[in-house]
CSV table of C-alpha atoms in Angstrom, one decimal:
chain,number,residue,atom,x,y,z
A,1,MET,CA,-28.3,15.7,5.8
A,2,LEU,CA,-26.9,15.1,8.8
A,3,THR,CA,-24.1,18.3,9.3
A,4,VAL,CA,-21.3,17.0,12.6
A,5,ASN,CA,-18.9,19.7,13.7
A,6,PHE,CA,-15.4,19.6,14.8
A,7,ALA,CA,-13.7,21.4,16.8
A,8,VAL,CA,-9.5,20.0,17.7
A,9,PRO,CA,-10.5,18.2,20.6
A,10,ASP,CA,-13.1,16.1,18.4
A,11,LEU,CA,-10.8,15.1,15.7
A,12,ALA,CA,-8.4,13.6,18.6
A,13,ARG,CA,-11.1,12.0,20.4
A,14,THR,CA,-12.5,10.8,17.4
A,15,ARG,CA,-11.9,6.6,17.4
A,16,PHE,CA,-13.7,3.2,16.0
A,17,VAL,CA,-15.5,0.9,18.1
A,18,VAL,CA,-16.1,-2.7,17.8
A,19,SER,CA,-19.6,-3.5,19.3
A,20,PRO,CA,-21.3,-6.9,19.1
A,21,MET,CA,-24.7,-5.3,20.0
A,22,ASP,CA,-24.7,-2.9,17.2
A,23,HIS,CA,-24.5,-6.5,15.4
A,24,VAL,CA,-27.4,-7.4,16.5
A,25,LEU,CA,-29.7,-4.6,15.9
A,26,THR,CA,-28.6,-4.2,12.7
A,27,ALA,CA,-29.6,-7.8,11.6
A,28,LEU,CA,-32.7,-6.9,12.5
A,29,THR,CA,-32.6,-3.7,10.2
A,30,GLY,CA,-33.3,-5.0,7.1
A,31,SER,CA,-36.1,-2.1,5.7
A,32,ARG,CA,-33.7,-0.3,6.2
A,33,THR,CA,-31.9,2.1,3.4
A,34,TRP,CA,-28.8,1.0,4.8
A,35,ALA,CA,-29.4,-2.7,4.7
A,36,GLY,CA,-27.8,-4.4,2.0
A,37,THR,CA,-26.9,-8.2,0.9
A,38,ARG,CA,-24.8,-9.5,3.5
A,39,ARG,CA,-28.0,-9.1,5.7
A,40,ALA,CA,-30.6,-10.1,3.5
A,41,ARG,CA,-28.2,-13.9,3.0
A,42,TRP,CA,-28.2,-13.3,7.1
A,43,TRP,CA,-31.4,-13.0,7.6
A,44,THR,CA,-32.5,-16.4,4.5
A,45,ARG,CA,-29.5,-19.0,6.3
A,46,MET,CA,-30.7,-17.6,10.5
A,47,ARG,CA,-34.5,-16.4,10.4
A,48,GLY,CA,-34.9,-20.3,11.4
A,49,ARG,CA,-33.1,-20.1,14.3
A,50,ILE,CA,-34.5,-16.8,15.4
A,51,PRO,CA,-35.3,-17.1,19.3
A,52,GLN,CA,-39.1,-17.2,21.2
A,53,SER,CA,-37.3,-14.7,23.7
A,54,ALA,CA,-35.8,-12.1,21.5
A,55,ALA,CA,-39.3,-10.9,20.0
A,56,PRO,CA,-39.3,-8.0,22.5
A,57,LEU,CA,-36.1,-7.0,21.3
A,58,ILE,CA,-37.8,-7.4,17.8
A,59,GLU,CA,-41.0,-5.4,18.2
A,60,VAL,CA,-39.1,-2.6,20.1
A,61,VAL,CA,-36.3,-2.4,17.0
A,62,ALA,CA,-39.0,-2.9,13.9
A,63,ALA,CA,-41.3,-0.2,15.8
A,64,CYS,CA,-38.6,2.2,15.9
A,65,ARG,CA,-39.2,4.9,12.7
A,66,THR,CA,-35.2,6.3,12.6
A,67,GLY,CA,-33.2,2.8,12.0
A,68,VAL,CA,-31.2,1.8,15.5
A,69,PRO,CA,-33.3,2.4,18.8
A,70,ASP,CA,-30.1,4.9,20.2
A,71,PHE,CA,-30.4,3.9,23.5
A,72,LEU,CA,-29.9,0.7,22.9
A,73,VAL,CA,-26.6,1.6,22.0
A,74,THR,CA,-25.0,1.7,24.9
A,75,HIS,CA,-21.1,3.2,25.4
A,76,PRO,CA,-18.9,0.9,28.0
A,77,GLN,CA,-15.5,1.9,28.3
A,78,GLY,CA,-13.1,0.2,25.5
A,79,THR,CA,-12.9,0.5,21.8
A,80,HIS,CA,-13.6,-3.8,21.2
A,81,ARG,CA,-16.6,-3.8,23.2
A,82,ARG,CA,-17.5,-7.1,25.1
A,83,LEU,CA,-21.9,-8.2,24.8
A,84,ALA,CA,-22.8,-8.4,28.3
A,85,ASP,CA,-20.8,-5.3,28.9
A,86,GLU,CA,-22.8,-3.9,26.9
A,87,LEU,CA,-25.8,-5.0,27.5
A,88,ASP,CA,-25.2,-4.7,31.6
A,89,ALA,CA,-25.0,-1.1,30.6
A,90,LEU,CA,-28.1,-0.6,28.5
A,91,ALA,CA,-30.1,-2.0,31.7
A,92,ALA,CA,-28.5,0.4,33.8
A,93,THR,CA,-30.4,3.1,31.7
A,94,THR,CA,-32.5,5.4,33.7
A,95,PRO,CA,-35.8,6.0,33.8
A,96,ALA,CA,-35.4,9.7,32.1
A,97,GLU,CA,-33.5,8.3,29.8
A,98,LEU,CA,-35.5,6.1,27.9
A,99,ARG,CA,-38.6,8.7,28.7
A,100,GLN,CA,-36.2,10.2,26.4
A,101,ALA,CA,-35.5,7.5,23.5
A,102,LEU,CA,-38.9,6.6,23.7
A,103,SER,CA,-40.7,10.0,22.9
A,104,GLY,CA,-40.0,8.8,19.0
A,105,TYR,CA,-41.8,5.9,19.4
A,106,GLY,CA,-45.6,8.0,19.1
A,107,THR,CA,-48.6,7.1,21.2
A,108,GLY,CA,-51.1,5.2,18.9
A,109,ARG,CA,-52.2,1.3,19.6
A,110,GLY,CA,-49.3,0.6,16.6
A,111,VAL,CA,-46.9,1.4,19.4
A,112,PRO,CA,-46.2,-2.9,20.7
A,113,ARG,CA,-46.7,-2.6,24.9
A,114,ILE,CA,-43.0,-3.3,26.2
A,115,VAL,CA,-42.4,0.6,24.8
A,116,VAL,CA,-45.2,2.1,26.4
A,117,GLU,CA,-43.7,0.4,30.3
A,118,LEU,CA,-40.6,1.2,29.3
A,119,ARG,CA,-41.6,4.3,28.4
A,120,ASP,CA,-43.8,4.5,32.0
A,121,GLY,CA,-40.6,3.8,33.6
A,122,ASP,CA,-40.3,0.3,34.3
A,123,THR,CA,-36.8,-0.4,33.8
A,124,ARG,CA,-36.9,-4.2,34.7
A,125,ARG,CA,-38.5,-4.4,30.9
A,126,LEU,CA,-34.6,-3.7,30.4
A,127,ARG,CA,-33.2,-7.4,31.3
A,128,LEU,CA,-35.7,-8.3,29.1
A,129,LEU,CA,-34.9,-6.6,26.0
A,130,ALA,CA,-31.1,-7.7,26.8
A,131,ASP,CA,-32.1,-11.2,28.0
A,132,GLY,CA,-33.2,-10.8,24.4
A,133,ALA,CA,-30.4,-9.7,22.5
A,134,LEU,CA,-27.5,-12.7,24.2
A,135,ALA,CA,-29.1,-15.6,23.1
A,136,LEU,CA,-30.8,-13.6,19.7
A,137,PHE,CA,-26.4,-13.8,19.5
A,138,ARG,CA,-26.0,-17.1,20.9
A,139,ALA,CA,-28.2,-18.6,18.0
A,140,CYS,CA,-27.9,-16.7,15.7
A,141,LEU,CA,-23.9,-14.6,15.3
A,142,ALA,CA,-22.0,-16.7,17.4
A,143,GLU,CA,-20.8,-19.2,14.8
A,144,ASP,CA,-20.2,-16.4,12.8
A,145,TRP,CA,-18.2,-13.6,15.0
A,146,SER,CA,-14.7,-14.7,14.4
A,147,ASP,CA,-14.7,-14.0,10.3
A,148,ILE,CA,-17.1,-11.1,11.3
A,149,GLN,CA,-14.1,-8.9,13.5
A,150,CYS,CA,-10.8,-11.0,10.8
A,151,HIS,CA,-13.7,-8.4,8.0
A,152,LEU,CA,-14.0,-5.8,11.2
A,153,GLN,CA,-10.8,-4.9,12.3
A,154,THR,CA,-9.2,-5.7,8.7
A,155,ASP,CA,-11.2,-2.4,8.2
A,156,ILE,CA,-10.2,-0.5,10.5
A,157,ALA,CA,-7.0,-1.2,9.5
A,158,HIS,CA,-7.0,0.3,6.1
A,159,ARG,CA,-8.4,3.3,7.5
A,160,VAL,CA,-6.0,4.1,9.9
A,161,HIS,CA,-3.6,3.0,7.8
A,162,VAL,CA,-5.6,6.0,5.1
A,163,SER,CA,-5.2,8.3,7.7
A,164,GLY,CA,-1.7,8.4,8.7
A,165,GLU,CA,-1.8,8.1,5.1
A,166,ALA,CA,-3.6,11.8,3.8
A,167,GLY,CA,-5.2,13.0,8.0
A,168,ILE,CA,-7.9,12.5,9.3
A,169,GLY,CA,-10.4,14.9,8.1
A,170,ALA,CA,-9.5,12.8,5.0
A,171,MET,CA,-9.9,9.4,6.4
A,172,LEU,CA,-14.0,10.8,6.8
A,173,GLY,CA,-14.5,12.1,3.3
A,174,VAL,CA,-14.4,8.7,2.5
A,175,LEU,CA,-15.8,6.4,4.8
A,176,HIS,CA,-19.0,6.0,2.4
A,177,HIS,CA,-20.0,8.0,-1.1
A,178,ARG,CA,-22.7,9.7,0.8
A,179,VAL,CA,-20.5,11.0,3.9
A,180,GLY,CA,-17.7,14.3,2.4
A,181,TRP,CA,-15.4,16.3,4.8
A,182,GLN,CA,-15.3,20.0,4.5
A,183,GLU,CA,-12.0,21.5,5.7
A,184,ASP,CA,-13.5,24.2,7.7
A,185,GLY,CA,-14.2,20.7,10.3
A,186,VAL,CA,-17.1,19.7,8.9
A,187,LEU,CA,-18.9,16.3,8.1
A,188,ARG,CA,-22.1,15.8,6.1
A,189,CYS,CA,-23.8,12.5,5.9
A,190,ALA,CA,-26.7,11.8,3.8
A,191,VAL,CA,-28.9,10.3,6.5
A,192,GLY,CA,-33.1,9.8,6.6
A,193,GLY,CA,-34.9,11.8,8.2
A,194,PRO,CA,-35.2,15.6,8.9
A,195,ASP,CA,-31.6,17.9,9.1
A,196,ARG,CA,-29.6,17.9,12.1
A,197,THR,CA,-26.9,19.9,13.4
A,198,VAL,CA,-24.1,18.3,15.9
A,199,ASP,CA,-21.6,19.4,17.6
A,200,LEU,CA,-18.9,17.0,19.2
A,201,ASP,CA,-18.5,18.9,22.2
A,202,GLY,CA,-14.7,17.8,22.3
A,203,ARG,CA,-16.4,13.9,23.7
A,204,GLY,CA,-15.3,13.0,19.3
A,205,LEU,CA,-16.2,10.9,16.9
A,206,GLU,CA,-17.5,7.1,17.3
A,207,LEU,CA,-16.6,5.3,14.4
A,208,HIS,CA,-18.3,2.1,13.9
A,209,PRO,CA,-18.0,-0.8,11.4
A,210,ASN,CA,-20.6,-2.7,11.2
A,211,PHE,CA,-20.6,-5.9,8.8
A,212,PHE,CA,-24.7,-5.7,8.1
A,213,VAL,CA,-24.8,-1.6,7.0
A,214,GLN,CA,-23.9,-1.7,3.0
A,215,ASP,CA,-25.5,0.6,1.5
A,216,GLY,CA,-25.1,4.1,3.4
A,217,VAL,CA,-24.1,5.1,6.9
A,218,GLY,CA,-26.0,4.9,9.7
A,219,ALA,CA,-25.6,7.7,12.8
A,220,VAL,CA,-26.8,7.6,16.4
A,221,LEU,CA,-27.2,10.5,18.5
A,222,VAL,CA,-27.8,11.1,22.2
A,223,HIS,CA,-28.0,13.2,24.3
A,224,GLY,CA,-24.6,13.7,26.2
A,225,ARG,CA,-23.0,10.6,24.9
A,226,PRO,CA,-21.0,10.9,22.1
A,227,ALA,CA,-21.8,9.7,18.4
A,228,VAL,CA,-22.2,7.4,16.9
A,229,LEU,CA,-21.8,6.5,12.8
A,230,LEU,CA,-22.3,3.3,11.6
A,231,HIS,CA,-20.4,2.2,8.2
A,232,PRO,CA,-19.7,-0.2,5.6
A,233,VAL,CA,-16.3,-2.5,6.1
A,234,ILE,CA,-13.9,-2.6,3.0
A,235,GLY,CA,-11.9,-5.1,2.7
A,236,PRO,CA,-11.2,-8.8,1.7
A,237,ALA,CA,-14.8,-10.8,2.1
A,238,THR,CA,-15.3,-13.5,4.6
A,239,ASP,CA,-15.3,-17.3,4.1
A,240,ARG,CA,-19.3,-16.5,4.1
A,241,GLU,CA,-18.9,-13.3,2.1
A,242,ARG,CA,-20.7,-14.5,-1.6
A,243,SER,CA,-20.4,-11.3,-2.5
A,244,THR,CA,-19.4,-9.9,-5.8
A,245,ALA,CA,-19.7,-5.9,-5.9
A,246,ASP,CA,-16.6,-4.0,-5.9
A,247,PRO,CA,-16.0,-2.5,-2.5
A,248,LEU,CA,-13.8,1.2,-4.0
A,249,THR,CA,-17.5,1.4,-6.2
A,250,GLY,CA,-20.0,0.9,-2.1
A,251,LEU,CA,-17.1,3.3,-1.0
A,252,ILE,CA,-16.9,6.6,-3.4
A,253,GLY,CA,-19.7,5.3,-6.5
A,254,SER,CA,-19.4,3.9,-9.1
A,255,ALA,CA,-18.5,7.3,-11.5
A,256,ARG,CA,-15.8,8.1,-9.4
A,257,ALA,CA,-14.4,4.8,-8.8
A,258,ARG,CA,-13.7,4.5,-12.2
A,259,VAL,CA,-12.4,7.6,-12.8
A,260,LEU,CA,-9.9,7.1,-9.5
A,261,ARG,CA,-8.7,3.3,-11.7
A,262,ALA,CA,-7.9,5.7,-14.3
A,263,VAL,CA,-6.3,8.3,-13.2
A,264,GLY,CA,-4.1,5.5,-11.3
A,265,GLN,CA,-3.4,3.3,-15.0
A,266,ALA,CA,-0.8,6.9,-15.9
A,267,PRO,CA,-1.2,10.6,-15.2
A,268,CYS,CA,-3.2,12.0,-17.7
A,269,SER,CA,-5.5,16.0,-18.8
A,270,THR,CA,-8.8,16.2,-18.4
A,271,THR,CA,-9.6,15.9,-21.9
A,272,GLU,CA,-7.3,12.5,-21.4
A,273,LEU,CA,-9.7,11.2,-18.9
A,274,ALA,CA,-12.4,11.5,-20.6
A,275,ALA,CA,-11.4,10.1,-23.8
A,276,ARG,CA,-10.5,6.8,-21.8
A,277,LEU,CA,-13.7,6.6,-20.1
A,278,GLY,CA,-15.8,7.2,-22.8
A,279,ILE,CA,-17.2,10.1,-21.6
A,280,GLY,CA,-17.6,14.2,-21.4
A,281,LEU,CA,-15.5,16.4,-20.6
A,282,SER,CA,-17.5,18.3,-18.2
A,283,THR,CA,-18.0,15.9,-16.4
A,284,ALA,CA,-14.7,13.8,-16.7
A,285,SER,CA,-13.7,17.4,-15.3
A,286,ALA,CA,-17.0,16.7,-12.3
A,287,HIS,CA,-14.9,14.2,-11.4
A,288,ALA,CA,-11.5,14.9,-11.6
A,289,THR,CA,-12.9,17.8,-8.6
A,290,ALA,CA,-14.6,16.1,-6.7
A,291,LEU,CA,-11.6,13.5,-6.3
A,292,ARG,CA,-9.4,16.7,-5.8
A,293,THR,CA,-11.8,17.8,-2.8
A,294,THR,CA,-12.0,14.3,-0.8
A,295,GLY,CA,-8.1,14.3,-1.2
A,296,VAL,CA,-8.0,11.2,-3.9
A,297,ILE,CA,-6.1,12.9,-7.0
A,298,THR,CA,-4.0,16.4,-7.2
A,299,THR,CA,-4.5,18.5,-10.1
A,300,GLN,CA,-1.1,20.6,-11.6
A,301,ARG,CA,-0.8,22.5,-13.6
A,302,GLN,CA,1.3,22.3,-16.8
A,303,GLY,CA,0.9,25.4,-19.4
A,304,ARG,CA,-2.5,25.2,-20.5
A,305,HIS,CA,-3.5,22.1,-19.7
A,306,VAL,CA,-3.4,20.4,-16.5
A,307,CYS,CA,-2.7,17.2,-14.7
A,308,HIS,CA,-4.3,14.8,-12.4
A,309,LEU,CA,-1.9,12.2,-10.4
A,310,LEU,CA,-2.9,10.2,-8.1
A,311,ALA,CA,-2.5,11.4,-4.3
A,312,PRO,CA,-1.4,9.3,-1.1
A,313,LEU,CA,-4.8,8.7,-0.1
A,314,GLY,CA,-5.7,7.8,-4.0
A,315,ARG,CA,-2.8,4.8,-3.8
A,316,ALA,CA,-4.0,4.0,-0.2
A,317,LEU,CA,-7.8,3.3,-1.3
A,318,LEU,CA,-6.3,0.9,-4.8
A,319,SER,CA,-3.6,-0.6,-2.8
A,320,ALA,CA,-5.3,-1.8,-0.4
A,321,GLY,CA,-7.5,-4.3,-3.1
A,322,ALA,CA,-10.5,-1.7,-2.6
């Protein structure tokens, strides 16, 4: 579990970032728990086009135990980043930063040679990685990038709308059903690895919507840099997207998506909600409580009974076609 502590300045500096380099990296991480069918279909279509020059980059990514190698996620200026700027920032990584970032790779015989060379301070190898990333993007992602960008911008516009309707905390709480927001300014994310607690220290959080991340979220945490959260996108499919998956289910889970839609039909009591869905009263009550906690529904008492209604955030999720 990752626990992220927000102060007021962090909320003010939390922002969305579109990153082509993120997509180069997540396209290569099919074994991670958050990779889904989009990435699998992309790999089936593109694996024959992977350039030989990308081999060192693939080695570094494949050997990483934590998802995305932290030092490959850079922070050039701006929120709509260019791959060239990200690769220049990668090439400027210092030997000290490399030693820290690569310490988790271990020292056994299975560690790729390029990792050993980078850890020993050979920063010339960074340009090899940058050239491989550029070649891979041009060969396998460039033709789809305009479609992917439209998908990302649709997702950002939807989440900005949710934030305006219900607040930044509510928006963070529905990034994915494995992410939960608490009113004391704490974001909890079910990610792999050991439990970690991060204080944002006034830098805010960078939210990176990612087309290839579907079944969870990923975190990139580097000391002295803004924390990054990779999260799935929702919204209408691109021309190449063939998935029939329900985006709302991916966002809040299948059971809670059914409950939200049932409440959206008409305000109802917990007993009526259970009857609509054919589930037990205690189960309906638990789901309603979870949705109320995240600001998706509200509950009003009417005599001895309670009545569940859509909150602005719930209406926004349903009206967006999620």
